[in-house]
Amino acid sequence: MADELDAVVRADQTMPDHLSMRDEDGEIRADFVAAISRAIAEENAPFLREIVSDLHEADVGDLIEALDSDERVRLVELTGADFHFSALNEVDETVREEILEELEPEAVAEGVRELDSDDAVELLQVLDEDEQDEILGKLPQSERDALERSLDYPENSAGRRMQTEFIVVPRDWNVGQAIDFMRETPDLPDRFYEIYVVDGINRWQGAIALDALLRSHRDVPLADLIDEDRRKVSVLDDQEEVARLFGKYNLVAAPVVDTDDRLVGVITIDDVVDVIEEEADEDLKALGGVSSGEELSDRVWTIARSRFNWLLVNLATAFLASSVLGLFEGALEQMVALAVLAPIVASQGGNAATQTMTVAVRALATRELGSSNAYRVVMRELLVGLVNGIGFAIITGLAAYAWFRVPGLGVVIGLAMVTNLVAGALGGILIPIALDRFRVDPAVASGTFVTTVTDVVGFFAFLGIATLWFGLK
Amino acid sequence: MADELDAVVRADQTMPDHLSMRDEDGEIRADFVAAISRAIAEENAPFLREIVSDLHEADVGDLIEALDSDERVRLVELTGADFHFSALNEVDETVREEILEELEPEAVAEGVRELDSDDAVELLQVLDEDEQDEILGKLPQSERDALERSLDYPENSAGRRMQTEFIVVPRDWNVGQAIDFMRETPDLPDRFYEIYVVDGINRWQGAIALDALLRSHRDVPLADLIDEDRRKVSVLDDQEEVARLFGKYNLVAAPVVDTDDRLVGVITIDDVVDVIEEEADEDLKALGGVSSGEELSDRVWTIARSRFNWLLVNLATAFLASSVLGLFEGALEQMVALAVLAPIVASQGGNAATQTMTVAVRALATRELGSSNAYRVVMRELLVGLVNGIGFAIITGLAAYAWFRVPGLGVVIGLAMVTNLVAGALGGILIPIALDRFRVDPAVASGTFVTTVTDVVGFFAFLGIATLWFGLK
């Protein structure tokens, strides 16, 4: 013990006080990471334990990501019981999986036992079923059962996100009894914001916020404080739906009930914040043609393969668009200016359509756009396309004439521009709405369709009108 | 009174029980909106008051957006004191501004008085200064001062988002004294999750979560429960920074201190959820070339004008790219297949670059990408670009040869494809990083630069290599 203390003191000397984890901008300092790497190489466990127990688990997570692959596992092993496994929920899934697979199942089981059930589920769900079973097998029966039940709920369901630790009280108690109960129960959940009232067979009755308890005198019956209108969530509800509920009604926690209306868990706002960020991440990536699972720590090969598929679809649509150009080979040969200008018509239409599509995808995701206002929004986008189409028809027409000095070329590109911006507006709004109706995520699939429309319409309109106007063939 | 009750009963008869606001999908029912419109036309105030006080303010907000412009103001006027002004914070800013400008300043001042300070600030900040002053002038001095102070903080700062109602206790109290204080103080904040400890001159000492109070016996000194490490926020911190803190450390509330470390307000998670959603919205729209202020209820002209600017920038870059094609007019005339295929090279590069850019923009926004890992991520993107570049060089080369049967054409387009995918990868990662260094929002500006790079490089590489290979001029 004296030895260990000594070691800590020596460790502290190698780590001066001013060497903190982050610089003023909140970025991790390179010399901090280097000091940790050194300590891992030297197996300086007391020093690492001190660091890890001083840091918030979110910071431990960031530290882990900044380390090299093999240092990560060593850090967890060297710090032992001082390492809080919730830090592993703060790192990319790829990294988490790597670490969990390297660690001894006993060590993982030990770490999982310290976690709230929702954190334990989040941790375990990155492993495949065999690995999960191996770890679950090392847990006490009751904990194993609870976790297996949660893992059985579909991915992205409320059942996966909920914690099964919560406080229930009977309806006929008063405030004093509820407070005494909390003072005397040893293993309350780590953090909680409300308590729940259930009937004799565990059916949901209502919620009581902690501030409501604290405002009231001891003799006030709980029945007076129960909020029976509180939104509840079903275990099978999609997490996106749950997040919307929290955002809309400003909740910090929501009870989760099973199909018989029995209270089985609680979802708290910190989990919902994660969901909101994940969903925003997914939509943004989907619109950019990146799979939602792609993480910054993924390897080159994994990333290249996952992006390849989407690019392949795009290549097919690019050939489709070019085949329209191919139809007009004769015209292109006779007037090379058409070949030079055609991409402008397609690109401008594509950009205008992307604007419309972005707004539509976002409004569908937030449910601002629904059947009640779809007609109004479609008409509005159509008009915006027309107005900007006319504007850019004039600008592009003048520019094209000024460039090539071919009489009529300005009119031709102008007409094509209006056509394509109107087509783009229609495609940009109708394609996401249609995909949403068919329960396909509009963020994932809209982009390809929309730019295909504007490429094909752009090329066809420009070269078709040019062929007629100039009598080409 | 009897008359009014009578009216309510009659109103209820025209509104059968089964006519609820939303259908199973959570969308507002058209017949519900129609019934409200009818009641507004008939000035059936008792019915509307009943509806408005039964609904959650978020639902009242949705209802308002579903109504016509002039009906919205009438609804607020007809429901009077039963209308809770926080519902106006749930509607688009355009709609909120319209309603507030139509209402009598007295009515608005009356409504503002009912709100928590953060909600009042959110409501008032859409108005211009004259209108704000007119309403503030009708408030009691102390409320006016508090709101004016908050409105003086920069937009998007913590000072604007915080509420100034919170509970402070002295450090030397025990749990019993704190609970008694809450029981006896009549106007506590509407909802709260923690109480704060300050010294004699209001300087921040620490926070105590309500669950910590409720677990402890009355004689436990507060000093034992204080969390002194709790993250705090400065009034001038950017709301995005605040949101990151909440997300990272799983907070439900954070104290806001001024430059002298005095506690001046509290930010709660519900406001932070709004910030997270706003920021996600902004990034998504920025990448799609739409201004963050654009709302679904904006008019055609407003939208067309705001999108026009971005399209104009794109038109300029499209002309720039086409001017590269113009350099090779001779080559295009000699071999029209080049004109047909050139857009494929540009488009594939643009899509690959957009993938990289999307990942970069998102990682910069979440601070996952920083100076500590920038080099690693750049190298990785470069390799991904190379790997997929080679893959698509082969596919496109074969397809191009199969289509035009020109020997060498496959090699030429293949080489151009690799070049452009590598250039796209570099542009896609370096441009956002550079913009971020120069404190320009990478989400707003990256897209244009990146696709300009891939258009220019794509056309130049393809036609340049073709010119050399085939000896064109």
PDB file of C-alpha atoms in Angstrom, chain A residues 84-319:
ATOM      1  CA  HIS A  84     -15.431   2.548 -15.678  1.00  0.00           C
ATOM      2  CA  PHE A  85     -16.861   0.622 -18.616  1.00  0.00           C
ATOM      3  CA  SER A  86     -19.306   3.384 -19.490  1.00  0.00           C
ATOM      4  CA  ALA A  87     -16.283   5.108 -21.075  1.00  0.00           C
ATOM      5  CA  LEU A  88     -16.484   2.444 -23.784  1.00  0.00           C
ATOM      6  CA  ASN A  89     -19.927   3.718 -24.743  1.00  0.00           C
ATOM      7  CA  GLU A  90     -18.321   7.043 -25.585  1.00  0.00           C
ATOM      8  CA  VAL A  91     -16.087   5.673 -28.345  1.00  0.00           C
ATOM      9  CA  ASP A  92     -16.840   4.647 -31.946  1.00  0.00           C
ATOM     10  CA  GLU A  93     -18.472   1.240 -32.275  1.00  0.00           C
ATOM     11  CA  THR A  94     -15.518  -0.100 -34.232  1.00  0.00           C
ATOM     12  CA  VAL A  95     -13.160   0.799 -31.399  1.00  0.00           C
ATOM     13  CA  ARG A  96     -15.523  -0.561 -28.748  1.00  0.00           C
ATOM     14  CA  GLU A  97     -15.854  -3.864 -30.542  1.00  0.00           C
ATOM     15  CA  GLU A  98     -12.090  -4.195 -30.921  1.00  0.00           C
ATOM     16  CA  ILE A  99     -11.478  -3.571 -27.229  1.00  0.00           C
ATOM     17  CA  LEU A 100     -14.258  -5.871 -26.013  1.00  0.00           C
ATOM     18  CA  GLU A 101     -13.022  -8.683 -28.226  1.00  0.00           C
ATOM     19  CA  GLU A 102      -9.484  -8.361 -26.906  1.00  0.00           C
ATOM     20  CA  LEU A 103     -10.418  -8.287 -23.224  1.00  0.00           C
ATOM     21  CA  GLU A 104     -10.993 -11.399 -21.117  1.00  0.00           C
ATOM     22  CA  PRO A 105     -14.732 -12.202 -20.920  1.00  0.00           C
ATOM     23  CA  GLU A 106     -14.414 -12.193 -17.108  1.00  0.00           C
ATOM     24  CA  ALA A 107     -13.125  -8.644 -17.139  1.00  0.00           C
ATOM     25  CA  VAL A 108     -15.953  -7.532 -19.454  1.00  0.00           C
ATOM     26  CA  ALA A 109     -18.566  -9.248 -17.275  1.00  0.00           C
ATOM     27  CA  GLU A 110     -17.111  -7.504 -14.226  1.00  0.00           C
ATOM     28  CA  GLY A 111     -17.295  -4.146 -16.013  1.00  0.00           C
ATOM     29  CA  VAL A 112     -20.832  -4.742 -17.271  1.00  0.00           C
ATOM     30  CA  ARG A 113     -22.078  -5.425 -13.734  1.00  0.00           C
ATOM     31  CA  GLU A 114     -21.184  -1.869 -12.731  1.00  0.00           C
ATOM     32  CA  LEU A 115     -23.326  -0.346 -15.461  1.00  0.00           C
ATOM     33  CA  ASP A 116     -26.969   0.711 -15.579  1.00  0.00           C
ATOM     34  CA  SER A 117     -28.915  -1.709 -17.724  1.00  0.00           C
ATOM     35  CA  ASP A 118     -29.225   0.684 -20.674  1.00  0.00           C
ATOM     36  CA  ASP A 119     -25.484   1.261 -20.741  1.00  0.00           C
ATOM     37  CA  ALA A 120     -24.830  -2.479 -20.446  1.00  0.00           C
ATOM     38  CA  VAL A 121     -27.110  -3.164 -23.422  1.00  0.00           C
ATOM     39  CA  GLU A 122     -25.474  -0.427 -25.467  1.00  0.00           C
ATOM     40  CA  LEU A 123     -22.091  -1.958 -24.721  1.00  0.00           C
ATOM     41  CA  LEU A 124     -23.019  -5.562 -25.448  1.00  0.00           C
ATOM     42  CA  GLN A 125     -25.012  -4.981 -28.618  1.00  0.00           C
ATOM     43  CA  VAL A 126     -21.887  -4.392 -30.717  1.00  0.00           C
ATOM     44  CA  LEU A 127     -20.806  -7.989 -30.073  1.00  0.00           C
ATOM     45  CA  ASP A 128     -22.158 -10.958 -31.983  1.00  0.00           C
ATOM     46  CA  GLU A 129     -24.441 -13.393 -30.211  1.00  0.00           C
ATOM     47  CA  ASP A 130     -21.782 -15.945 -29.225  1.00  0.00           C
ATOM     48  CA  GLU A 131     -19.633 -13.310 -27.578  1.00  0.00           C
ATOM     49  CA  GLN A 132     -22.676 -11.827 -25.831  1.00  0.00           C
ATOM     50  CA  ASP A 133     -23.626 -15.253 -24.480  1.00  0.00           C
ATOM     51  CA  GLU A 134     -20.139 -15.865 -23.169  1.00  0.00           C
ATOM     52  CA  ILE A 135     -20.208 -12.636 -21.182  1.00  0.00           C
ATOM     53  CA  LEU A 136     -23.838 -12.955 -20.066  1.00  0.00           C
ATOM     54  CA  GLY A 137     -23.013 -16.465 -18.801  1.00  0.00           C
ATOM     55  CA  LYS A 138     -20.656 -14.939 -16.257  1.00  0.00           C
ATOM     56  CA  LEU A 139     -23.323 -12.653 -14.756  1.00  0.00           C
ATOM     57  CA  PRO A 140     -25.708 -13.503 -11.896  1.00  0.00           C
ATOM     58  CA  GLN A 141     -28.981 -14.984 -13.117  1.00  0.00           C
ATOM     59  CA  SER A 142     -31.205 -11.955 -12.453  1.00  0.00           C
ATOM     60  CA  GLU A 143     -28.919  -9.502 -14.235  1.00  0.00           C
ATOM     61  CA  ARG A 144     -28.466 -11.899 -17.118  1.00  0.00           C
ATOM     62  CA  ASP A 145     -32.242 -12.279 -17.530  1.00  0.00           C
ATOM     63  CA  ALA A 146     -32.814  -8.523 -17.548  1.00  0.00           C
ATOM     64  CA  LEU A 147     -30.115  -7.903 -20.136  1.00  0.00           C
ATOM     65  CA  GLU A 148     -31.233 -10.779 -22.344  1.00  0.00           C
ATOM     66  CA  ARG A 149     -34.772  -9.418 -22.292  1.00  0.00           C
ATOM     67  CA  SER A 150     -33.554  -5.974 -23.366  1.00  0.00           C
ATOM     68  CA  LEU A 151     -31.326  -7.408 -26.087  1.00  0.00           C
ATOM     69  CA  ASP A 152     -34.324  -9.285 -27.471  1.00  0.00           C
ATOM     70  CA  TYR A 153     -36.106  -6.048 -28.352  1.00  0.00           C
ATOM     71  CA  PRO A 154     -35.515  -4.894 -31.916  1.00  0.00           C
ATOM     72  CA  GLU A 155     -32.566  -2.615 -32.572  1.00  0.00           C
ATOM     73  CA  ASN A 156     -33.538   1.071 -32.400  1.00  0.00           C
ATOM     74  CA  SER A 157     -36.592   0.272 -30.259  1.00  0.00           C
ATOM     75  CA  ALA A 158     -37.390   1.952 -26.957  1.00  0.00           C
ATOM     76  CA  GLY A 159     -36.840  -1.425 -25.260  1.00  0.00           C
ATOM     77  CA  ARG A 160     -33.190  -1.329 -26.269  1.00  0.00           C
ATOM     78  CA  ARG A 161     -32.664   2.192 -24.992  1.00  0.00           C
ATOM     79  CA  MET A 162     -34.501   2.009 -21.668  1.00  0.00           C
ATOM     80  CA  GLN A 163     -32.981   1.376 -18.292  1.00  0.00           C
ATOM     81  CA  THR A 164     -34.773  -1.139 -16.119  1.00  0.00           C
ATOM     82  CA  GLU A 165     -33.784   0.571 -12.875  1.00  0.00           C
ATOM     83  CA  PHE A 166     -36.508   2.992 -11.730  1.00  0.00           C
ATOM     84  CA  ILE A 167     -38.497   3.859  -8.632  1.00  0.00           C
ATOM     85  CA  VAL A 168     -42.141   2.902  -8.240  1.00  0.00           C
ATOM     86  CA  VAL A 169     -44.439   3.828  -5.380  1.00  0.00           C
ATOM     87  CA  PRO A 170     -48.055   2.901  -4.600  1.00  0.00           C
ATOM     88  CA  ARG A 171     -50.747   5.471  -5.236  1.00  0.00           C
ATOM     89  CA  ASP A 172     -51.981   5.639  -1.624  1.00  0.00           C
ATOM     90  CA  TRP A 173     -48.723   6.887  -0.110  1.00  0.00           C
ATOM     91  CA  ASN A 174     -48.070  10.469   0.833  1.00  0.00           C
ATOM     92  CA  VAL A 175     -44.989  12.613   0.156  1.00  0.00           C
ATOM     93  CA  GLY A 176     -43.402  11.731   3.486  1.00  0.00           C
ATOM     94  CA  GLN A 177     -43.656   8.006   2.830  1.00  0.00           C
ATOM     95  CA  ALA A 178     -42.128   8.392  -0.616  1.00  0.00           C
ATOM     96  CA  ILE A 179     -39.199  10.432   0.738  1.00  0.00           C
ATOM     97  CA  ASP A 180     -38.612   7.973   3.575  1.00  0.00           C
ATOM     98  CA  PHE A 181     -38.633   5.134   1.073  1.00  0.00           C
ATOM     99  CA  MET A 182     -35.907   6.812  -0.995  1.00  0.00           C
ATOM    100  CA  ARG A 183     -33.835   7.576   2.115  1.00  0.00           C
ATOM    101  CA  GLU A 184     -33.952   3.980   3.242  1.00  0.00           C
ATOM    102  CA  THR A 185     -33.548   2.078  -0.030  1.00  0.00           C
ATOM    103  CA  PRO A 186     -29.875   1.430  -0.585  1.00  0.00           C
ATOM    104  CA  ASP A 187     -29.603   0.760  -4.318  1.00  0.00           C
ATOM    105  CA  LEU A 188     -31.572   3.473  -6.052  1.00  0.00           C
ATOM    106  CA  PRO A 189     -30.758   4.206  -9.713  1.00  0.00           C
ATOM    107  CA  ASP A 190     -27.648   6.375 -10.220  1.00  0.00           C
ATOM    108  CA  ARG A 191     -29.601   9.390 -11.378  1.00  0.00           C
ATOM    109  CA  PHE A 192     -33.354   9.915 -11.582  1.00  0.00           C
ATOM    110  CA  TYR A 193     -35.681  12.810 -12.250  1.00  0.00           C
ATOM    111  CA  GLU A 194     -39.098  11.404 -11.416  1.00  0.00           C
ATOM    112  CA  ILE A 195     -40.745   8.489  -9.669  1.00  0.00           C
ATOM    113  CA  TYR A 196     -43.610   6.411 -10.985  1.00  0.00           C
ATOM    114  CA  VAL A 197     -46.917   5.264  -9.610  1.00  0.00           C
ATOM    115  CA  VAL A 198     -48.189   1.800 -10.546  1.00  0.00           C
ATOM    116  CA  ASP A 199     -51.116  -0.332  -9.432  1.00  0.00           C
ATOM    117  CA  GLY A 200     -50.954  -3.772  -7.820  1.00  0.00           C
ATOM    118  CA  ILE A 201     -50.012  -5.571 -11.035  1.00  0.00           C
ATOM    119  CA  ASN A 202     -47.420  -3.024 -12.083  1.00  0.00           C
ATOM    120  CA  ARG A 203     -49.638  -1.171 -14.538  1.00  0.00           C
ATOM    121  CA  TRP A 204     -48.706   2.416 -15.264  1.00  0.00           C
ATOM    122  CA  GLN A 205     -50.651   5.065 -13.361  1.00  0.00           C
ATOM    123  CA  GLY A 206     -48.612   8.232 -13.647  1.00  0.00           C
ATOM    124  CA  ALA A 207     -45.398  10.089 -12.910  1.00  0.00           C
ATOM    125  CA  ILE A 208     -44.314  12.459 -10.156  1.00  0.00           C
ATOM    126  CA  ALA A 209     -41.465  14.879 -10.850  1.00  0.00           C
ATOM    127  CA  LEU A 210     -38.918  15.232  -8.058  1.00  0.00           C
ATOM    128  CA  ASP A 211     -39.456  18.975  -7.837  1.00  0.00           C
ATOM    129  CA  ALA A 212     -43.145  18.344  -7.220  1.00  0.00           C
ATOM    130  CA  LEU A 213     -42.213  16.108  -4.271  1.00  0.00           C
ATOM    131  CA  LEU A 214     -39.837  18.686  -2.869  1.00  0.00           C
ATOM    132  CA  ARG A 215     -42.338  21.526  -3.016  1.00  0.00           C
ATOM    133  CA  SER A 216     -44.926  19.598  -1.052  1.00  0.00           C
ATOM    134  CA  HIS A 217     -45.334  18.979   2.665  1.00  0.00           C
ATOM    135  CA  ARG A 218     -44.949  15.457   3.982  1.00  0.00           C
ATOM    136  CA  ASP A 219     -48.672  14.896   4.502  1.00  0.00           C
ATOM    137  CA  VAL A 220     -49.692  15.694   0.914  1.00  0.00           C
ATOM    138  CA  PRO A 221     -51.050  12.518  -0.729  1.00  0.00           C
ATOM    139  CA  LEU A 222     -49.103  11.424  -3.824  1.00  0.00           C
ATOM    140  CA  ALA A 223     -52.437  11.216  -5.623  1.00  0.00           C
ATOM    141  CA  ASP A 224     -52.471  15.035  -5.629  1.00  0.00           C
ATOM    142  CA  LEU A 225     -49.134  15.215  -7.408  1.00  0.00           C
ATOM    143  CA  ILE A 226     -49.492  12.515 -10.035  1.00  0.00           C
ATOM    144  CA  ASP A 227     -49.218  13.671 -13.611  1.00  0.00           C
ATOM    145  CA  GLU A 228     -51.471  11.189 -15.373  1.00  0.00           C
ATOM    146  CA  ASP A 229     -51.200  12.832 -18.773  1.00  0.00           C
ATOM    147  CA  ARG A 230     -47.475  12.212 -18.948  1.00  0.00           C
ATOM    148  CA  ARG A 231     -46.470  10.823 -22.302  1.00  0.00           C
ATOM    149  CA  LYS A 232     -45.406   7.224 -22.144  1.00  0.00           C
ATOM    150  CA  VAL A 233     -43.609   5.094 -24.655  1.00  0.00           C
ATOM    151  CA  SER A 234     -44.147   1.514 -25.733  1.00  0.00           C
ATOM    152  CA  VAL A 235     -41.184  -0.904 -25.687  1.00  0.00           C
ATOM    153  CA  LEU A 236     -41.539  -1.406 -29.428  1.00  0.00           C
ATOM    154  CA  ASP A 237     -41.682   2.274 -30.372  1.00  0.00           C
ATOM    155  CA  ASP A 238     -38.911   3.387 -32.673  1.00  0.00           C
ATOM    156  CA  GLN A 239     -36.246   5.462 -30.957  1.00  0.00           C
ATOM    157  CA  GLU A 240     -36.720   8.234 -33.502  1.00  0.00           C
ATOM    158  CA  GLU A 241     -40.378   8.465 -32.503  1.00  0.00           C
ATOM    159  CA  VAL A 242     -39.323   8.587 -28.849  1.00  0.00           C
ATOM    160  CA  ALA A 243     -36.851  11.383 -29.556  1.00  0.00           C
ATOM    161  CA  ARG A 244     -39.538  13.379 -31.318  1.00  0.00           C
ATOM    162  CA  LEU A 245     -41.779  13.004 -28.274  1.00  0.00           C
ATOM    163  CA  PHE A 246     -39.052  14.251 -25.926  1.00  0.00           C
ATOM    164  CA  GLY A 247     -38.258  17.201 -28.172  1.00  0.00           C
ATOM    165  CA  LYS A 248     -41.863  18.164 -28.625  1.00  0.00           C
ATOM    166  CA  TYR A 249     -43.049  17.888 -25.041  1.00  0.00           C
ATOM    167  CA  ASN A 250     -39.786  18.900 -23.329  1.00  0.00           C
ATOM    168  CA  LEU A 251     -39.433  15.671 -21.355  1.00  0.00           C
ATOM    169  CA  VAL A 252     -36.422  14.640 -19.258  1.00  0.00           C
ATOM    170  CA  ALA A 253     -37.626  11.081 -18.775  1.00  0.00           C
ATOM    171  CA  ALA A 254     -40.424   8.895 -20.101  1.00  0.00           C
ATOM    172  CA  PRO A 255     -41.855   5.668 -18.733  1.00  0.00           C
ATOM    173  CA  VAL A 256     -41.710   2.662 -21.043  1.00  0.00           C
ATOM    174  CA  VAL A 257     -44.646   0.247 -20.889  1.00  0.00           C
ATOM    175  CA  ASP A 258     -45.143  -3.187 -22.420  1.00  0.00           C
ATOM    176  CA  THR A 259     -48.140  -4.244 -24.460  1.00  0.00           C
ATOM    177  CA  ASP A 260     -50.151  -4.809 -21.267  1.00  0.00           C
ATOM    178  CA  ASP A 261     -49.414  -1.255 -20.073  1.00  0.00           C
ATOM    179  CA  ARG A 262     -47.073  -2.562 -17.376  1.00  0.00           C
ATOM    180  CA  LEU A 263     -44.136  -0.311 -16.531  1.00  0.00           C
ATOM    181  CA  VAL A 264     -40.939  -2.053 -17.634  1.00  0.00           C
ATOM    182  CA  GLY A 265     -38.369   0.731 -17.943  1.00  0.00           C
ATOM    183  CA  VAL A 266     -37.485   4.370 -18.226  1.00  0.00           C
ATOM    184  CA  ILE A 267     -35.844   6.305 -21.024  1.00  0.00           C
ATOM    185  CA  THR A 268     -33.913   9.364 -19.941  1.00  0.00           C
ATOM    186  CA  ILE A 269     -33.021  12.480 -21.852  1.00  0.00           C
ATOM    187  CA  ASP A 270     -29.289  11.702 -22.054  1.00  0.00           C
ATOM    188  CA  ASP A 271     -30.088   8.632 -24.147  1.00  0.00           C
ATOM    189  CA  VAL A 272     -32.481  10.675 -26.239  1.00  0.00           C
ATOM    190  CA  VAL A 273     -29.826  13.300 -26.909  1.00  0.00           C
ATOM    191  CA  ASP A 274     -27.677  10.473 -28.272  1.00  0.00           C
ATOM    192  CA  VAL A 275     -30.556   9.358 -30.474  1.00  0.00           C
ATOM    193  CA  ILE A 276     -31.146  12.875 -31.800  1.00  0.00           C
ATOM    194  CA  GLU A 277     -27.475  13.195 -32.657  1.00  0.00           C
ATOM    195  CA  GLU A 278     -27.382   9.774 -34.283  1.00  0.00           C
ATOM    196  CA  GLU A 279     -30.437  10.517 -36.377  1.00  0.00           C
ATOM    197  CA  ALA A 280     -29.075  13.896 -37.470  1.00  0.00           C
ATOM    198  CA  ASP A 281     -25.841  12.142 -38.318  1.00  0.00           C
ATOM    199  CA  GLU A 282     -27.666   9.513 -40.340  1.00  0.00           C
ATOM    200  CA  ASP A 283     -29.719  11.994 -42.369  1.00  0.00           C
ATOM    201  CA  LEU A 284     -26.704  14.148 -43.101  1.00  0.00           C
ATOM    202  CA  LYS A 285     -24.583  11.205 -44.154  1.00  0.00           C
ATOM    203  CA  ALA A 286     -27.385   9.651 -46.184  1.00  0.00           C
ATOM    204  CA  LEU A 287     -27.792  12.861 -48.176  1.00  0.00           C
ATOM    205  CA  GLY A 288     -24.039  12.865 -48.787  1.00  0.00           C
ATOM    206  CA  GLY A 289     -24.110   9.252 -49.971  1.00  0.00           C
ATOM    207  CA  VAL A 290     -22.332   7.820 -46.934  1.00  0.00           C
ATOM    208  CA  SER A 291     -23.589   4.870 -44.916  1.00  0.00           C
ATOM    209  CA  SER A 292     -24.754   5.777 -41.416  1.00  0.00           C
ATOM    210  CA  GLY A 293     -22.483   3.143 -39.905  1.00  0.00           C
ATOM    211  CA  GLU A 294     -19.289   4.723 -41.228  1.00  0.00           C
ATOM    212  CA  GLU A 295     -17.075   5.937 -38.400  1.00  0.00           C
ATOM    213  CA  LEU A 296     -13.950   8.019 -38.305  1.00  0.00           C
ATOM    214  CA  SER A 297     -11.955   5.122 -36.924  1.00  0.00           C
ATOM    215  CA  ASP A 298     -12.958   2.670 -39.673  1.00  0.00           C
ATOM    216  CA  ARG A 299     -10.228   1.244 -41.861  1.00  0.00           C
ATOM    217  CA  VAL A 300      -9.581   2.286 -45.460  1.00  0.00           C
ATOM    218  CA  TRP A 301     -10.874  -0.942 -46.886  1.00  0.00           C
ATOM    219  CA  THR A 302     -14.146  -0.901 -44.892  1.00  0.00           C
ATOM    220  CA  ILE A 303     -14.844   2.666 -45.931  1.00  0.00           C
ATOM    221  CA  ALA A 304     -13.897   2.219 -49.572  1.00  0.00           C
ATOM    222  CA  ARG A 305     -16.173  -0.792 -49.873  1.00  0.00           C
ATOM    223  CA  SER A 306     -19.142   0.847 -48.207  1.00  0.00           C
ATOM    224  CA  ARG A 307     -18.873   4.002 -50.324  1.00  0.00           C
ATOM    225  CA  PHE A 308     -18.288   1.999 -53.491  1.00  0.00           C
ATOM    226  CA  ASN A 309     -21.866   0.728 -53.670  1.00  0.00           C
ATOM    227  CA  TRP A 310     -23.387   4.143 -53.665  1.00  0.00           C
ATOM    228  CA  LEU A 311     -20.897   5.394 -56.240  1.00  0.00           C
ATOM    229  CA  LEU A 312     -21.756   2.430 -58.443  1.00  0.00           C
ATOM    230  CA  VAL A 313     -25.406   3.436 -58.463  1.00  0.00           C
ATOM    231  CA  ASN A 314     -24.325   6.938 -59.368  1.00  0.00           C
ATOM    232  CA  LEU A 315     -22.115   5.689 -62.143  1.00  0.00           C
ATOM    233  CA  ALA A 316     -25.090   3.895 -63.654  1.00  0.00           C
ATOM    234  CA  THR A 317     -27.151   7.081 -63.562  1.00  0.00           C
ATOM    235  CA  ALA A 318     -24.244   9.060 -65.024  1.00  0.00           C
ATOM    236  CA  PHE A 319     -24.112   6.643 -67.975  1.00  0.00           C
TER     237      PHE A 319
END
